Amino acid sequence: MSITLDSQVPVAAPVSAPVKGYWQAVFSRLRRDPVALIAGLILLIILAMAIFAPWLAPQSPYSTSMLNRLKPIGTEGFPLGTDELGRDMLSRLIYGARLSLLIGVMPVVNAFVIGSAIGIVAGFVGGRTNTVIMRIIDVFYAFPAVLLAIALAGALGAGLVNSLFSLTVVFIPPIARVAESVTTQVRNYDYIEAARASGARSLTIIRRHVLGNVLGPIFVYSTSLISVSMILASGLSFLGLGARPPMPEWGLMLNTMRDAIYVNPWVSVLPGVMIFSVSICCNMLSDGLRSAMDVK
Amino acid sequence: MNQTAEIVAPQQDQPLVQVSGLEVRFKSPDRTVHAVNGVDLTLKRGEILTILGESGSGKSVTLRTLMRLLPERRTQLKGQVSVDGRDVLAMPQRELRRFRGRTAAMIFQEPMLAFDPVFTIGQQIAETVCRHEGVSHKEGLARALELFELVRIPSARRRLANYPHELSGGMSQRAMIALALSCRPRLLLADEPTTALDATVQIQILLLLRELQRELDMSVIFVTHDMGVANEISDRIAVMYGGRIVETGKVGEIIAQPRHPYTLGLMNSRASGELKGQRLEAIPGSPPDLATLPSGCAFAPRCPYAIDTCHDSVPIAHTIEGQHWAACHRLEQTQP
């Protein structure tokens, strides 16, 4: 039996493999998880609400009317009632989704990119570099999240951009820590050494073999932070450090409506209900993702 | 790059691997581990050498040094290592990357762990081929298919699209061999490739390796602690203990006439048919701690023939016959 290993062989039929990509596999598993599916669906609806707000909202979220202040749920023309300035609650909730989702998701996305970069480098390089980077991260991690966010936003001054920035800073340490610990684990696996033994450079190893194995856990952890971010962002707005009135933002709405809680409790808690449902859906979805992304 | 041009073209009669005076130390703040303490080794083209030894004898470390895979910062290397006429220890990073996989390739002990779980086997082999030979991904996959047929994986085409966890142990070791052979290396390093497999699969893999070695005219260094495996596959055996080679020779010589007391002990502690119902003979004591190596012969504390000289000075190699030599002060005691 003679076998030649000739690189010049004509490429016969392309390898017709029923390749089922990684993400395809994840998605098909996710589809069989009813809880994650419903959570995802609700999030999609809220996202669509935010995107199509101008078409969906029955009225302008800014138009006030002194005559229609604090109407209860089910009033003619105001299906979810009105707030303390007579603005339509339904419209404000729909428009509020835009800002609230933005300040809920943006810091996590930013922190995901920056934090995993920091963590992966620290974990892969190891040694003294790791110690220096991670101890600096620990300094930030030592502060309670809320306190750090308030302190930063307070020091930088109230405003949307500043609150986005301060929340990003708050979320970098936990993500970097998760990234670092997963990378340290992956770095010692045989397939990293095998990749090195077959002549791959460090950058290739990080980009293909480390990133591919590390991103899943970090991603799942980050999605669970979205709910925390929403709540913190709402908290900042509540304290007057984030969104400014009259912007429709759920946290801020909760703040301004709190005086009316004895007059019209059901309308007052509506922004809170929205924050709660988005948070819990994010958690459910990230739970589902965690099990779906575990290939083995 | 000038350095590489000056190197003499490798000749056919020149040994493929030449290691002399290799010492490897692992440094950590609180202790230094003397993993390899002066190893000399040559490997001819087309030869299979087995490095035999128990855990912690430095055999895997020696193997990794041949590809410079040890963590550079914590490792101190001394001595000469040349593979295919090139000095491995002095190679710049770029050349080293081309050397790995192309001139020398490695098979690992746990094939399941040596593949990245998020890519298919085919992708991983194609990736290696693409990187080294600059061909397209499609050609890389075609080569992977060829290799799978070469290592006799049934329904190769379908297996290429599998993820590592979808293969059985024997199958993934075959795939690992395919990956190692993907760029036609001259030297194949096998780090206990059959230890994680069960006995029937073990012999299949050994036979396959021997067959491939002949067909592709490779040299193989095989590391194992299993005498049976060593006997099955190798042309020559080197027995390692405490980071030194204590005895080396052709397979027949080592198996039939072991001369170093350690090799003798290993032979006596094998289970064989006639001994049914009797206790197995074991070597008393335990292997030395490589951080605090005895000053003389590393085996002296466990050796039945040890005298004062053994504890004081490291024995040099004494030729017994042809290529067969042993490093021991008391060779006259083990004369057959």
XYZ file of C-alpha atoms in Angstrom:
632
model
C 0.000 0.000 0.000
C 1.692 3.155 -1.086
C 0.529 6.393 0.252
C 1.745 9.738 -0.855
C 1.065 12.944 0.898
C 1.040 15.342 -1.958
C -0.179 18.843 -1.465
C -0.790 19.154 -5.197
C -3.692 16.724 -5.242
C -6.572 18.164 -7.142
C -9.274 19.159 -4.775
C -11.851 16.535 -5.551
C -15.351 17.007 -4.311
C -15.364 19.635 -1.592
C -15.773 18.096 1.792
C -19.529 17.928 1.884
C -19.939 17.980 5.590
C -23.224 18.574 7.312
C -21.376 21.213 9.281
C -23.588 22.505 11.989
C -21.912 25.622 13.247
C -21.426 26.301 16.898
C -23.965 29.101 17.021
C -26.451 27.019 15.103
C -26.124 24.284 17.698
C -26.523 26.790 20.509
C -29.595 28.246 18.907
C -31.277 24.906 18.349
C -30.731 24.016 21.991
C -32.023 27.378 23.088
C -35.203 26.808 21.102
C -36.013 23.813 23.236
C -35.853 25.859 26.434
C -39.300 27.425 26.958
C -38.275 29.770 29.771
C -35.378 31.286 27.846
C -37.554 31.473 24.769
C -40.308 33.441 26.482
C -37.777 35.725 28.142
C -36.129 36.353 24.807
C -39.490 37.031 23.207
C -40.443 39.613 25.841
C -37.080 41.320 25.419
C -37.570 41.384 21.671
C -41.019 42.980 22.099
C -39.594 45.642 24.395
C -36.753 46.232 21.939
C -39.227 46.602 19.087
C -41.215 48.978 21.287
C -38.117 51.114 21.738
C -37.241 51.127 18.057
C -40.758 51.874 16.777
C -41.727 54.237 19.598
C -42.793 57.169 17.350
C -45.273 54.933 15.549
C -46.498 53.014 18.568
C -46.944 55.791 21.094
C -50.470 57.234 20.986
C -49.314 60.673 22.162
C -46.199 62.738 22.596
C -44.363 61.803 25.800
C -43.725 65.457 26.499
C -47.142 67.078 26.066
C -48.432 68.053 29.491
C -51.980 68.778 30.495
C -52.843 70.248 33.873
C -56.417 69.061 33.592
C -55.514 65.414 33.185
C -53.040 64.989 36.055
C -52.757 61.620 37.771
C -55.538 59.876 35.957
C -55.929 56.191 36.910
C -55.386 53.247 34.598
C -58.146 52.821 32.046
C -59.079 56.464 31.641
C -60.550 57.374 28.259
C -57.594 58.358 25.985
C -54.981 57.410 28.587
C -55.022 53.578 28.781
C -52.315 53.504 31.448
C -53.217 56.755 33.124
C -51.164 59.940 33.347
C -48.296 61.182 35.478
C -48.045 64.161 37.793
C -47.886 66.572 34.823
C -50.684 64.922 32.890
C -48.418 63.234 30.347
C -49.636 59.987 28.830
C -48.055 57.117 30.801
C -48.223 54.596 27.954
C -46.344 56.887 25.578
C -43.772 57.690 28.202
C -43.202 54.026 28.964
C -42.768 53.251 25.277
C -40.364 56.129 24.725
C -38.655 55.366 28.019
C -37.639 51.953 26.713
C -35.207 53.706 24.367
C -33.197 55.454 27.002
C -33.506 52.785 29.639
C -32.359 50.000 27.362
C -29.537 52.172 26.097
C -28.148 52.939 29.509
C -28.815 49.374 30.589
C -27.051 47.706 27.688
C -24.366 50.157 26.585
C -22.214 50.051 29.740
C -22.289 46.255 29.684
C -21.292 46.123 26.017
C -18.437 48.557 26.610
C -17.328 46.761 29.731
C -17.571 43.422 27.914
C -15.123 44.564 25.255
C -12.693 46.339 27.577
C -12.998 43.908 30.478
C -12.477 40.763 28.431
C -9.494 42.300 26.655
C -7.901 43.139 29.996
C -8.771 39.786 31.534
C -7.619 37.667 28.599
C -4.290 39.470 28.353
C -3.742 39.165 32.098
C -4.689 35.497 32.099
C -2.692 34.540 29.033
C 0.494 36.403 29.868
C 0.337 35.397 33.524
C 3.103 36.004 36.012
C 3.852 39.507 37.175
C 1.767 41.197 34.473
C -1.236 39.296 35.701
C -0.614 40.324 39.300
C -0.238 44.012 38.442
C -3.336 44.156 36.246
C -5.546 42.139 38.540
C -4.581 44.011 41.714
C -5.471 47.294 40.015
C -8.776 45.749 39.002
C -9.264 44.606 42.597
C -9.023 48.181 43.814
C -12.073 49.063 41.743
C -13.770 45.843 42.686
C -13.419 46.635 46.384
C -15.986 49.437 46.164
C -19.642 48.473 46.276
C -21.005 48.845 42.737
C -23.683 51.390 43.625
C -21.290 53.510 45.629
C -18.674 53.544 42.860
C -21.263 54.454 40.237
C -22.689 57.270 42.351
C -19.257 58.557 43.301
C -18.032 58.595 39.720
C -21.194 60.050 38.251
C -21.308 62.595 41.048
C -17.688 63.607 40.551
C -18.066 63.910 36.788
C -21.329 65.774 37.048
C -24.870 64.744 36.221
C -25.657 63.733 32.665
C -26.310 60.764 30.440
C -22.809 60.354 29.029
C -21.234 60.576 32.447
C -23.565 57.997 33.902
C -22.853 55.675 30.967
C -19.149 56.135 31.601
C -19.364 55.540 35.319
C -21.422 52.384 34.825
C -18.870 51.089 32.328
C -16.142 51.568 34.913
C -18.267 49.729 37.449
C -18.684 46.684 35.208
C -15.136 46.318 33.915
C -13.691 44.713 37.091
C -16.139 41.831 37.454
C -15.964 41.001 33.734
C -12.176 41.223 33.710
C -12.029 38.869 36.671
C -14.233 36.299 35.027
C -12.224 36.608 31.791
C -8.960 36.247 33.677
C -9.982 33.161 35.581
C -11.426 31.411 32.528
C -8.340 32.278 30.468
C -5.952 31.035 33.136
C -7.847 27.773 33.080
C -7.927 27.482 29.293
C -4.262 28.457 28.955
C -3.171 25.256 30.674
C -5.233 22.968 28.494
C -3.435 20.582 26.191
C -4.870 22.071 23.038
C -3.098 25.349 23.658
C 0.183 23.499 23.918
C -0.797 21.415 20.903
C -1.434 24.602 18.932
C 1.965 25.900 19.979
C 3.533 22.572 19.049
C 2.111 22.858 15.563
C 3.694 26.244 15.117
C 0.964 28.767 15.922
C 2.016 32.219 17.104
C 0.720 33.637 20.383
C -1.643 36.040 18.661
C -3.214 33.239 16.637
C -3.573 31.148 19.756
C -5.290 33.967 21.646
C -7.492 34.931 18.726
C -8.662 31.471 17.756
C -8.180 29.041 20.581
C -8.396 31.170 23.692
C -11.068 33.573 22.522
C -13.253 30.791 21.146
C -13.289 28.991 24.463
C -13.417 31.971 26.749
C -16.010 34.172 25.101
C -18.941 31.898 25.947
C -18.645 32.102 29.738
C -17.839 35.818 29.657
C -20.780 36.485 27.378
C -23.166 34.623 29.639
C -21.877 36.432 32.692
C -22.193 39.774 30.931
C -25.812 39.220 29.966
C -26.610 38.672 33.608
C -25.069 42.090 34.300
C -27.537 43.846 32.009
C -30.248 43.662 34.650
C -27.874 45.036 37.285
C -26.900 47.808 34.916
C -30.552 48.712 34.283
C -31.230 48.906 37.976
C -28.094 50.933 38.690
C -28.834 53.254 35.787
C -32.351 53.736 37.041
C -30.890 54.371 40.456
C -28.601 57.057 39.083
C -31.519 58.692 37.289
C -33.567 58.413 40.456
C -30.866 60.350 42.291
C -30.789 62.924 39.520
C -27.348 61.868 38.229
C -28.425 60.217 34.979
C -31.237 61.250 32.699
C -32.706 64.686 33.330
C -36.375 65.594 33.378
C -38.401 65.753 31.228
C -36.689 62.863 29.434
C -38.734 59.718 29.611
C -36.574 57.190 31.432
C -37.988 54.503 33.697
C -35.813 55.185 36.714
C -36.404 58.880 36.514
C -40.141 58.338 36.048
C -40.193 56.186 39.147
C -38.514 59.015 41.002
C -40.855 61.788 39.927
C -43.940 59.642 40.466
C -43.039 58.588 43.994
C -44.905 61.534 45.519
C -48.029 60.295 43.811
C -47.800 56.803 45.219
C -50.553 57.454 47.773
C -52.801 59.129 45.228
C -52.404 56.752 42.365
C -50.287 53.739 43.340
C -50.933 51.562 40.267
C -49.716 54.118 37.777
C -46.704 55.017 39.930
C -45.269 51.525 39.979
C -45.555 50.974 36.216
C -41.957 52.111 35.418
C -40.787 49.802 38.175
C -42.700 46.950 36.601
C -40.908 47.621 33.309
C -37.479 47.669 34.956
C -38.338 44.495 36.806
C -39.524 42.623 33.730
C -36.515 43.570 31.608
C -34.143 42.571 34.410
C -35.770 39.245 35.063
C -35.967 38.444 31.355
C -32.269 39.196 30.979
C -31.482 36.860 33.838
C -33.667 34.087 32.442
C -32.136 34.467 29.012
C -28.596 34.390 30.330
C -29.472 31.287 32.342
C -30.747 29.631 29.185
C -27.666 30.733 27.255
C -25.416 29.284 29.913
C -26.813 25.809 29.444
C -27.192 26.134 25.681
C -23.596 27.222 25.160
C -22.164 24.338 27.127
C -21.490 22.150 24.097
C -20.611 19.065 26.068
C 17.787 35.198 8.969
C 21.461 35.158 7.986
C 22.140 32.570 10.605
C 19.930 30.017 8.977
C 21.552 30.399 5.598
C 24.953 29.530 6.983
C 23.839 26.245 8.405
C 25.161 23.326 6.430
C 22.634 21.431 4.413
C 21.570 18.358 6.389
C 23.196 15.218 5.100
C 21.539 11.880 4.965
C 24.033 10.090 7.179
C 24.024 12.780 9.813
C 21.770 11.887 12.751
C 18.426 13.699 12.747
C 18.476 14.529 16.427
C 21.566 15.252 18.451
C 21.287 16.191 22.081
C 24.363 16.623 24.213
C 24.759 17.677 27.810
C 21.157 18.800 28.084
C 20.222 20.212 31.468
C 16.798 21.590 32.301
C 16.012 23.467 35.505
C 12.658 24.867 36.509
C 13.038 27.927 38.664
C 10.435 29.174 41.054
C 11.000 31.632 43.883
C 11.231 28.973 46.570
C 12.882 26.047 44.803
C 14.693 24.825 41.735
C 13.675 21.551 40.163
C 16.445 19.686 38.375
C 14.286 17.991 35.791
C 16.976 16.894 33.335
C 20.613 16.515 34.365
C 22.883 15.915 31.431
C 21.183 13.913 28.718
C 23.015 12.807 25.575
C 20.910 11.424 22.801
C 21.206 10.733 19.095
C 18.523 9.574 16.757
C 19.172 8.340 13.252
C 16.847 8.992 10.363
C 14.088 6.418 10.195
C 14.719 5.155 13.708
C 12.260 4.722 16.575
C 13.676 5.480 19.985
C 11.721 4.898 23.159
C 12.482 6.843 26.281
C 11.405 4.649 29.144
C 10.995 5.809 32.702
C 8.594 6.360 35.551
C 6.757 9.600 36.227
C 9.103 12.434 37.087
C 12.135 10.889 35.445
C 12.403 13.781 33.006
C 11.315 11.954 29.875
C 8.484 14.287 28.878
C 10.613 17.326 29.686
C 13.347 16.037 27.375
C 10.759 15.565 24.665
C 9.360 19.073 25.077
C 12.836 20.563 24.956
C 13.237 19.172 21.460
C 10.491 21.561 20.371
C 11.273 24.233 22.963
C 7.772 23.982 24.356
C 8.703 24.614 27.973
C 7.699 27.951 29.526
C 10.659 30.147 28.592
C 10.699 32.408 31.584
C 10.827 29.772 34.259
C 13.072 27.319 32.463
C 16.851 27.240 32.334
C 18.305 25.237 29.484
C 21.903 24.176 29.081
C 23.536 22.033 26.450
C 23.117 21.429 22.758
C 19.946 20.363 20.972
C 20.038 20.067 17.225
C 17.320 18.672 15.036
C 17.871 18.211 11.313
C 21.090 20.214 11.510
C 19.519 23.201 13.221
C 20.179 24.461 16.702
C 16.789 24.387 18.401
C 17.799 26.341 21.489
C 19.158 29.269 19.459
C 16.325 29.508 16.976
C 14.573 32.873 16.682
C 10.806 32.814 17.322
C 9.863 33.032 13.649
C 11.953 30.095 12.628
C 10.814 28.181 15.665
C 7.198 28.509 14.567
C 8.062 27.132 11.162
C 10.080 24.355 12.742
C 7.214 23.264 14.975
C 4.741 21.191 13.057
C 6.892 21.126 9.961
C 10.174 19.541 10.981
C 8.993 18.130 14.267
C 5.449 17.344 15.358
C 4.027 16.044 18.573
C 1.334 13.636 19.692
C -0.085 14.149 23.146
C -1.127 11.808 25.899
C -4.771 12.874 26.110
C -6.011 13.202 22.551
C -9.401 14.392 23.777
C -7.815 17.398 25.458
C -5.392 18.188 22.670
C -8.137 19.382 20.337
C -9.853 22.704 20.760
C -13.461 21.856 21.680
C -15.039 24.736 19.739
C -13.722 23.829 16.277
C -14.318 20.703 14.209
C -11.416 18.313 13.758
C -11.316 19.108 10.046
C -11.030 22.835 10.684
C -8.155 22.300 13.069
C -6.155 20.136 10.687
C -6.895 22.462 7.781
C -5.757 25.412 9.886
C -2.369 23.821 10.490
C -1.935 22.907 6.824
C -2.943 26.398 5.690
C -0.540 28.061 8.072
C 2.468 26.001 7.098
C 1.946 25.560 3.399
C 0.034 28.688 2.515
C -2.736 26.815 0.724
C -6.428 27.681 0.726
C -8.797 26.424 3.379
C -10.435 24.141 0.839
C -7.150 22.490 -0.076
C -6.397 22.201 3.614
C -9.639 20.309 4.123
C -8.863 18.053 1.185
C -5.527 17.267 2.771
C -7.246 16.581 6.076
C -9.456 14.062 4.337
C -6.412 12.342 2.844
C -4.778 12.225 6.242
C -7.874 10.736 7.820
C -7.787 7.977 5.246
C -4.075 7.546 5.908
C -4.669 6.929 9.614
C -7.594 4.687 8.741
C -10.505 6.546 10.205
C -13.707 5.012 8.868
C -16.135 7.340 7.059
C -13.437 9.977 7.102
C -15.493 12.629 5.369
C -18.134 12.614 8.078
C -15.595 12.476 10.895
C -13.911 15.659 9.674
C -17.071 17.573 10.490
C -17.184 16.186 14.027
C -16.279 18.105 17.139
C -13.577 16.558 19.348
C -16.022 15.343 21.995
C -17.922 13.362 19.382
C -15.004 11.005 18.769
C -13.996 7.988 20.835
C -10.581 7.824 22.502
C -8.947 5.669 19.848
C -10.520 7.694 17.078
C -9.309 10.987 18.482
C -5.795 9.608 18.912
C -5.888 8.683 15.232
C -7.071 12.193 14.454
C -4.253 13.559 16.616
C -1.764 11.511 14.603
C -3.320 12.858 11.408
C -2.871 16.388 12.736
C 0.744 15.693 13.647
C 1.454 14.258 10.198
C -0.314 17.076 8.373
C 2.884 18.814 7.302
C 5.005 15.716 6.764
C 7.365 16.156 9.712
C 10.735 14.411 9.738
C 10.552 13.866 13.465
C 7.506 12.679 15.348
C 7.479 13.100 19.102
C 4.975 10.945 20.930
C 4.326 11.686 24.586
C 2.724 8.546 26.024
C 0.210 8.411 23.175
C -1.295 5.123 24.264
C -1.503 5.604 28.012
C -5.045 6.981 27.966
C -6.340 4.243 25.671
C -7.536 0.769 26.514
C -5.416 -2.257 25.666
C -7.002 -3.321 22.375
C -6.950 0.189 20.964
C -3.412 0.626 22.253
C -1.979 -2.103 20.054
C -3.852 -0.775 17.005
C -2.368 2.668 17.490
C 1.122 1.227 17.970
C 0.867 -0.834 14.804
C -0.445 2.183 12.919
C 2.400 4.354 14.152
C 5.016 1.807 13.139
C 3.460 1.409 9.725
C 3.260 5.159 9.147
C 6.833 5.592 10.319
C 8.003 3.177 7.634
C 5.817 4.579 4.889
C 6.676 8.197 5.543
C 10.278 7.486 6.577
C 10.069 9.467 9.796
C 12.084 9.287 12.948
C 10.066 8.803 16.089
C 10.828 9.465 19.724
C 8.350 7.655 21.857
C 7.964 8.341 25.542
C 6.339 5.736 27.742
C 6.462 4.046 31.110
C 5.120 0.802 29.685
C 7.751 -1.850 28.931
C 5.388 -3.796 26.710
C 4.754 -0.758 24.556
C 8.467 0.008 24.357
C 9.192 -3.551 23.313
C 6.469 -3.440 20.692
C 7.407 -0.275 18.883
C 11.037 0.694 19.239
C 14.361 0.020 17.586
C 16.253 1.396 20.537
C 15.391 2.067 24.169
C 16.798 4.696 26.501
C 15.980 4.208 30.172
C 15.722 7.411 32.180
C 15.943 7.855 35.907
C 16.237 11.057 37.933
C 16.718 13.195 34.834
C 19.546 11.099 33.369
C 19.707 8.321 30.850
C 20.971 5.334 32.819
C 21.037 2.726 30.111
C 20.491 2.590 26.401
C 20.736 -0.011 23.706
C 18.823 -1.955 21.073
C 15.481 -3.347 22.175
C 16.741 -6.926 22.295
C 19.747 -5.983 24.394
C 17.753 -4.033 26.946
C 14.981 -6.590 27.265
C 17.201 -9.663 27.265
C 20.262 -8.356 29.089
C 19.513 -5.314 31.177
C 22.632 -4.223 33.006
C 21.729 -1.163 35.038
C 20.196 -2.154 38.405
C 17.225 0.124 37.704
C 16.469 -1.501 34.369
C 16.868 -4.869 36.057
C 14.388 -3.821 38.705
C 11.930 -2.716 36.045
C 12.229 -6.056 34.265
C 11.720 -7.996 37.463
C 8.646 -6.045 38.403
C 6.830 -7.003 35.223
C 3.876 -9.338 35.507
C 4.386 -12.440 33.434
C 2.648 -15.789 33.123
C 4.961 -17.990 35.204
C 4.645 -15.823 38.255
C 0.992 -16.559 38.872
C 0.173 -16.632 42.555
C 3.460 -15.002 43.576
C 4.053 -11.488 44.699
C 5.480 -9.136 42.108
C 8.968 -7.924 42.835
C 8.982 -4.189 43.327
C 11.831 -1.707 43.488
C 12.005 -0.582 47.131
C 11.704 3.117 47.968
C 10.356 5.872 45.764
C 11.760 8.030 42.964
C 13.930 10.975 44.027
C 12.597 14.456 44.591
C 14.012 16.420 41.677
C 14.373 19.528 43.819
C 16.819 17.813 46.177
C 18.703 15.337 44.044
C 21.295 13.107 45.757
C 24.872 14.086 44.931
C 25.895 10.725 43.500
C 23.922 8.240 41.436
C 20.227 9.133 41.662
C 19.297 5.487 41.997
C 21.770 4.710 44.781
C 19.294 5.036 47.694
C 17.132 2.301 46.167
C 19.872 0.185 44.653
C 20.651 -3.249 46.148
C 24.272 -3.069 44.936
C 25.038 0.479 46.098
C 28.420 1.145 47.730
C 29.914 4.381 49.077
C 31.196 5.478 45.673
C 27.616 5.395 44.344
C 26.517 7.972 46.908
C 29.472 10.249 46.186
C 29.972 10.468 42.455
C 27.740 10.332 39.401
C 28.658 7.259 37.357
C 29.748 7.727 33.762
C 28.565 5.627 30.846
C 30.310 2.296 30.288
C 29.972 0.688 26.913
C 28.845 -2.895 27.186
C 28.595 -3.904 23.565
C 28.177 -1.810 20.435
C 25.562 0.828 21.212
C 24.572 -0.723 24.487
C 25.836 1.242 27.462
C 24.909 1.791 31.076
C 25.884 4.414 33.619
C 26.678 2.497 36.783
C 29.642 1.949 39.144
C 28.678 -1.619 39.835
C 28.212 -3.134 36.397
C 30.256 -6.188 37.384
C 27.507 -7.073 39.835
C 24.907 -7.352 37.125
C 26.957 -9.465 34.743
C 24.783 -12.267 33.406
